[in-house]
Amino acid sequence: DKYLSGLNRSKKSFGDRIRVLSNNFHGIDDELLEEIMVILLESDVGIHTAQKIVDAFEQRGKEIKNYDSMEDYLISILYDFYDEQNDEPIQFNSDGPTIIFMVGVNGSGKTTTSAKLIKNYKEEGKKVAVVAADTFRAGAVDQIEVWANRLDVACIKGKPNQDPSSVIMDGCKYAMENQIDILICDTAGRLQNKTNLMKELTKMSRVAQKVIPSAPHEVWLVMDATTGQNGISQAQLFLEATNVTGIVLTKMDGTAKGGVVLAIRDLLHLPVRFLGLGEKPEDLKPFDINAYLMGITK
Ligand code: GDP
């Protein structure tokens, strides 16, 4: 299964090493805590988050006596750490089209993820359309249009360098007139500076609200897992610029840095909604913390 094989790759640096560690288990001591720290850092959990996890491990790990319970214990600590209980479910508009903005830097996988979401929601029986509002990256409009044609959904597009907001406006009108359930908006990923980014994203929301007052219903930040801790600092800029509601973490198939999920949670306080596990439209999985933790430790 693609999901597991995707996670298995991140497991090489995490689960396999935890197991090796567990084989030589001789109780909680500084050496073990240090080894756990190294494993977390190599999985790109980041120093700040890794320290918190190691502290939790030390505090509560005194009861650990053997290999099996250590593995279970690590899972329970990471599960509590992720703390999904208070997550809002995805907000769907009960009263018209659900507008989803895709944001993120160029190359993160926004356009590919938009295609994946089209397929995902179409398969759920929803009527989907896509807005090609990334009018600044050469090729982005053509790229999403090709996917829209293949997946047989409408694509609302602008001309090169057209104001992305005006394309969003056209898309929202189209969605209202054509009883669209889900409108995926592939936005531009220019990140010259925070002020411009904020202006652009605010304008996109404002024009969407002229057509559908409750829009956008979700704003998903697409992050490339292979960029690790750098991706987190970029993400913080987007969070300051707009009301991001969730994360899509792409390229999880090509990385041993799966631990970045824990850093995202710790530093950005947002739910991870989907994982990207390849370049094709079917390579998308809803994120599930249990499956994720089983994937890295089993
Ligand atoms: P955008 O600039 O953010 O729209 O990024 P694209 O969607 O064009 O993606 C950039 C590159 O990353 C492309 O070559 C995609 O095929 C690739 N890509 C996107 N998502 C994934 C993923 O989950 N796994 C892998 N292996 N490649 C991906």
Tab-separated table of C-alpha atoms in Angstrom, residues 15-170:
chain	number	residue	atom	x	y	z
A	15	GLY	CA	11.185	3.261	13.580
A	16	ASP	CA	14.108	1.097	12.554
A	17	ARG	CA	16.419	3.032	14.788
A	18	ILE	CA	14.003	2.975	17.678
A	19	ARG	CA	13.939	-0.790	17.276
A	20	VAL	CA	17.709	-1.095	17.249
A	21	LEU	CA	17.709	1.061	20.324
A	22	SER	CA	15.070	-1.095	21.939
A	23	ASN	CA	17.107	-4.247	21.317
A	24	ASN	CA	19.841	-2.891	23.530
A	25	PHE	CA	17.397	-1.560	26.049
A	26	HIS	CA	18.917	-1.153	29.474
A	27	GLY	CA	16.630	1.313	31.163
A	28	ILE	CA	16.211	5.051	30.926
A	29	ASP	CA	19.534	6.761	31.285
A	30	ASP	CA	21.293	9.740	29.769
A	31	GLU	CA	22.727	7.608	26.992
A	32	LEU	CA	19.260	6.417	25.913
A	33	LEU	CA	17.792	9.903	26.085
A	34	GLU	CA	20.651	11.168	23.964
A	35	GLU	CA	20.096	8.419	21.397
A	36	ILE	CA	16.388	9.275	21.224
A	37	MET	CA	17.331	12.906	20.743
A	38	VAL	CA	19.624	11.999	17.821
A	39	ILE	CA	16.921	9.875	16.169
A	40	LEU	CA	14.382	12.693	16.509
A	41	LEU	CA	16.823	15.226	15.075
A	42	GLU	CA	17.721	12.949	12.167
A	43	SER	CA	14.008	12.599	11.388
A	44	ASP	CA	13.872	16.396	11.254
A	45	VAL	CA	11.746	16.919	14.320
A	46	GLY	CA	13.881	19.985	15.088
A	47	ILE	CA	15.761	20.792	18.279
A	48	HIS	CA	12.980	22.700	20.042
A	49	THR	CA	10.357	19.997	19.543
A	50	ALA	CA	12.811	17.123	20.053
A	51	GLN	CA	13.774	18.519	23.447
A	52	LYS	CA	10.129	18.635	24.538
A	53	ILE	CA	9.586	15.034	23.470
A	54	VAL	CA	12.750	13.840	25.218
A	55	ASP	CA	11.679	15.664	28.381
A	56	ALA	CA	8.276	13.962	28.268
A	57	PHE	CA	10.017	10.659	27.632
A	58	GLU	CA	12.282	11.149	30.624
A	59	GLN	CA	9.545	12.302	32.973
A	60	ARG	CA	7.111	9.548	32.212
A	61	GLY	CA	9.543	6.904	31.073
A	62	LYS	CA	10.648	5.782	34.506
A	63	GLU	CA	8.146	2.890	34.454
A	64	ILE	CA	9.559	1.458	31.252
A	65	LYS	CA	11.046	-1.954	31.878
A	66	ASN	CA	11.338	-3.713	28.531
A	67	TYR	CA	11.422	-3.410	24.739
A	68	ASP	CA	7.714	-3.767	24.028
A	69	SER	CA	6.539	-1.263	26.528
A	70	MET	CA	9.202	1.209	25.460
A	71	GLU	CA	7.899	1.164	21.891
A	72	ASP	CA	4.307	1.472	23.100
A	73	TYR	CA	5.376	4.189	25.452
A	74	LEU	CA	7.037	6.193	22.721
A	75	ILE	CA	3.874	5.943	20.620
A	76	SER	CA	1.733	7.102	23.515
A	77	ILE	CA	4.037	10.048	24.179
A	78	LEU	CA	4.005	11.078	20.510
A	79	TYR	CA	0.231	10.568	20.339
A	80	ASP	CA	-0.332	12.809	23.351
A	81	PHE	CA	2.141	15.255	21.906
A	82	TYR	CA	0.220	15.507	18.609
A	83	ASP	CA	-2.971	16.050	20.650
A	84	GLU	CA	-5.588	15.922	17.908
A	85	GLN	CA	-8.604	16.056	20.262
A	86	ASN	CA	-9.219	19.757	19.839
A	87	ASP	CA	-8.852	19.808	16.053
A	88	GLU	CA	-11.765	21.252	14.139
A	89	PRO	CA	-13.025	19.002	11.369
A	90	ILE	CA	-12.690	20.366	7.817
A	91	GLN	CA	-15.289	23.128	7.378
A	92	PHE	CA	-17.636	22.478	4.484
A	93	ASN	CA	-20.113	25.144	3.434
A	94	SER	CA	-23.572	23.697	4.102
A	95	ASP	CA	-25.130	26.472	2.096
A	96	GLY	CA	-23.326	26.540	-1.266
A	97	PRO	CA	-19.856	25.962	-2.675
A	98	THR	CA	-16.976	25.237	-0.306
A	99	ILE	CA	-14.046	27.442	-1.267
A	100	ILE	CA	-10.578	26.043	-0.543
A	101	PHE	CA	-7.504	28.242	-1.033
A	102	MET	CA	-4.229	26.449	-1.653
A	103	VAL	CA	-1.263	28.555	-0.542
A	104	GLY	CA	2.462	27.930	-0.270
A	105	VAL	CA	5.761	28.744	-1.939
A	106	ASN	CA	6.465	27.737	-5.534
A	107	GLY	CA	7.667	24.175	-5.842
A	108	SER	CA	5.981	23.000	-2.642
A	109	GLY	CA	3.473	20.982	-4.671
A	110	LYS	CA	0.440	23.286	-4.691
A	111	THR	CA	-0.640	22.551	-8.243
A	112	THR	CA	-0.066	18.811	-7.937
A	113	THR	CA	-1.978	18.781	-4.634
A	114	SER	CA	-4.850	20.692	-6.245
A	115	ALA	CA	-5.101	17.920	-8.859
A	116	LYS	CA	-5.025	15.301	-6.099
A	117	LEU	CA	-7.824	17.068	-4.215
A	118	ILE	CA	-9.954	17.257	-7.366
A	119	LYS	CA	-9.697	13.493	-7.692
A	120	ASN	CA	-10.248	12.906	-3.975
A	121	TYR	CA	-13.453	14.971	-3.783
A	122	LYS	CA	-14.757	13.777	-7.135
A	123	GLU	CA	-14.490	10.231	-5.877
A	124	GLU	CA	-16.531	11.252	-2.834
A	125	GLY	CA	-19.273	12.175	-5.299
A	126	LYS	CA	-18.829	15.932	-5.035
A	127	LYS	CA	-19.090	18.333	-7.963
A	128	VAL	CA	-15.651	19.915	-8.189
A	129	ALA	CA	-14.079	22.803	-10.123
A	130	VAL	CA	-10.646	24.360	-9.971
A	131	VAL	CA	-9.414	27.945	-10.252
A	132	ALA	CA	-6.005	28.406	-11.881
A	133	ALA	CA	-5.097	31.567	-9.979
A	134	ASP	CA	-1.353	30.943	-9.974
A	135	THR	CA	-0.989	33.385	-12.847
A	136	PHE	CA	2.622	34.255	-12.011
A	137	ARG	CA	4.424	30.932	-12.219
A	138	ALA	CA	5.043	30.106	-15.885
A	139	GLY	CA	3.257	26.894	-16.728
A	140	ALA	CA	1.134	26.604	-13.584
A	141	VAL	CA	-2.115	27.448	-15.390
A	142	ASP	CA	-1.431	24.953	-18.194
A	143	GLN	CA	-0.400	22.348	-15.648
A	144	ILE	CA	-3.645	22.525	-13.665
A	145	GLU	CA	-5.693	22.770	-16.854
A	146	VAL	CA	-4.211	19.509	-18.131
A	147	TRP	CA	-5.181	17.812	-14.856
A	148	ALA	CA	-8.647	19.378	-14.894
A	149	ASN	CA	-9.239	18.024	-18.409
A	150	ARG	CA	-7.987	14.574	-17.487
A	151	LEU	CA	-10.096	14.491	-14.346
A	152	ASP	CA	-13.025	15.993	-16.249
A	153	VAL	CA	-13.742	19.066	-14.115
A	154	ALA	CA	-14.120	22.728	-15.077
A	155	CYS	CA	-11.030	24.918	-14.872
A	156	ILE	CA	-11.478	28.672	-14.443
A	157	LYS	CA	-8.325	30.392	-15.563
A	158	GLY	CA	-6.800	33.805	-16.022
A	159	LYS	CA	-4.342	35.217	-18.497
A	160	PRO	CA	-0.629	35.292	-17.701
A	161	ASN	CA	0.074	37.937	-15.021
A	162	GLN	CA	-3.622	38.695	-14.546
A	163	ASP	CA	-4.464	39.675	-10.974
A	164	PRO	CA	-5.072	36.335	-9.185
A	165	SER	CA	-7.961	37.894	-7.254
A	166	SER	CA	-9.958	38.581	-10.388
A	167	VAL	CA	-9.599	34.924	-11.388
A	168	ILE	CA	-10.758	33.878	-7.914
A	169	MET	CA	-13.778	36.152	-8.334
A	170	ASP	CA	-14.622	34.510	-11.686
